[in-house]
Amino acid sequence: MSEEKMTDAEALWADVITLLKERDMNAATLAMLRSCTPADLTEDSLIIETELSFARRKIEREQPLIEECLSAAAFQPLTLTVRLGHNNSQQSSALNLSESQSEPTVIPITSNQPEYVPDMANQKARPSNFLAEDIPETDSKLTFDRFVAGEENILAFEAAKQVANGINKSYNPLFIYGKSGLGKTHLLRAIQNYIAANDSTRLCVYRSASQFVEDYRTSMNDPSAPPRSALARSYQDVDVLIIDDIQNMQTAAGTIRFFFETFNALVSHGKQIVLAADRSPSQLGMGESKFDERDTSRMDSGVTVSIQVPDYELKLNLVNAFYESMRSDASEEHIQGMDGTISEDLRRLMADRAGTSIRLIKGFVQSLLMLAHQKESRGGALSREDVIRASQQKWPTGQKIVTVSHIQKAVENYYDISHEDLVGSKRNKELMEPRHVAIWLTREMTDNTLADIGKKFGNRTHATVKHSIAWVEDIKTKDRLFHDRVDSLQNDISDKA
């Protein structure tokens, strides 16, 4: 492969990404595409390389748009071929996007990103900062190598590693959102733990939104505490500021002003901000929130990535990972009662019976490990009945459960349309809103993955489902009547479940 072809490939790929950005492709996907290496340019194809097998599946979903922009940039029809890099042990041969092959959704935890090397020789002594605290022992175990990555969280995982190693300065702010219990805090703490272990030149501070609010209120009301100006200096001295559960700040107008003063100061000096919430930036500005449109747009000005609920495959990997790590920790730390044995068949049953909260899945595994130890100490063994009983206790069937069917029927009744029209292929204007709303409600009110939602709405694609969700979120921020209409429908569904 000639040097000229490599240069042409790189230039063409850069043009393609520019065109995709102009076509409003989301920032997370653009970031993933930028991480791919343009390897070769032939007469009819651009070949790019990635070391993540997941990336090929993601690109495949965007194939028509990418190849449209590729052909436009090249001024001739071209196809795109994705080749897995040599470091990928799963497969190294070229993969054409027109092929349809199944691949594992879980990638290796180790990163192939180049490591950041701090300049220790020229580092000046940093004044003491009261925000610098030791990481609690329990949180010190929340590292990247203990994070179980799958399709539902891979973009957030990769973005967090980019921020942690300090190489990619464009992920600023990094905003991670998703429902409670899906691993957001793990990623935030993993960033902090990585920096603490590998780069003493950077001060990384983790704060929950509640702690940040308390810091501000104390500085304003407690004469013995550092004044507001001192608090501002301390926060602005931080190199990487992590704020968790930022939705808990949304009613504190004074704190929000202070936060964005800090935000602007840090960004203007090239320092990193990482935020996490249970909803997207645009949703943070809804209802009684004191976040205005300017605030939410600033939070959304870097890279925004979501974490979705785990499917069976990821739940199985979570169960296996928790099982192995808990047994290993128990052995190393001499913890009694955690050395029970759970067979592979029972772990598969656990994944099948588990809910979608990763936090609860971890507790589920721990409980069954302890039960397995108790039964083995009496000459018995863990059984299927034990797993089923434990799952029923962890996820009671008596709880209200909203199903896709509930949502579809409610939307059909509200908009006076048939089920066939809701899930069918007709593109009448009067059907678009109810269809988008039904898909959005399904994403908000159930644990279905985007792929599952697509199947239940006439086998729609992942991209189509994402478009519906984005459409509803956008219109809700612009049209108060629409916002209230959707909220009312959501409340009715919850009440009748």
C-alpha angles and dihedrals in degrees: 000000000000127000089238092057092049090052092048091048092051093047093048093048090051090052091049092053090049091053092047090052089052088052088058098249107174118265096241093057091045089052090052091049091050089055090060117093119230100227108174144355120213131178093273107017145046112216119207129181132217132173092213117084088199091063091066091058091048092050091047090061090055094041100118094051094042093049091046090056091041092056091045092051093047095042088228137069111280134169126214123235121193118207123191112233123249093255091063108097095193098068137342104181123102116273120206115213092230090066120089113214129155118237135182112270094210118083131197113278095226114094124230090202115120111258122248112244112204120220098239096168095062097038114122121218110270120225114244114272121200089211090068105097136166113263110250112252094243092051092047088074092060096097134146093254090057094050113102107220125202140150092285095060108016097109092051090046094051093044091051091053091050090054093045096054091048097228104112110061095176095075092084116160101016107202118192119186138176143119121303117281099026099112106270094130090047090059093046092051090044089059090050093046093048093052093045091052099041111026122037090174092074123068109214118189125191118200132167113225089249091056091048091051090048091050090054097044092047091052090052099043110025114077091198093056126083109277123249093265092054091047090051091051091050094051093044090053090062117106097200118023117192120191117186126201092010090175086078088068095057098100096044103089096178093049091048090056090049091046094054092046085056091042093054094045093050095046093047089056094048095254124145129251124191121187133183132190142160091247140033122275092255091054091052089069095058132101118358093347119137090211107106128201092268090055095049093046090054091051088050095046097095125036119325118191132174132216113216130203113277122257123216094277094054092043089055091051090048092051091049093046094049091045093053096041094047092051091046093048091047091053095047095043096038094240112170124225099025101094098088122134124240115186123229091249092054091047089054089051089050091054090049093050097040125105123228103263108104089202091058092044089057091052089046091056092046093051093050093046089056091046091049090053092050093050093046091051087059094046096262136107138225112272138201089253090057091053093047092047092049092048091051090052092048095043108025114205089217091074118104108267122194112208131196088248091057091052095045093050092048092050092045091052094044095050095032096235133132126255089244090057092047096053099024132098099255112123099199112152092237090058098050098075097049091045093050091045093049092051092047092049090049090053092048100042105035138049094238118132119234089257091053091048090052091053092052092051100057098295093294119178127258089249092052092051091049090049091054092050092048091047093055093045090050096048092045089061093050105036117052093190091053090046092053092044093055093044091051091050091048092051092049091052091050093049094050098043 
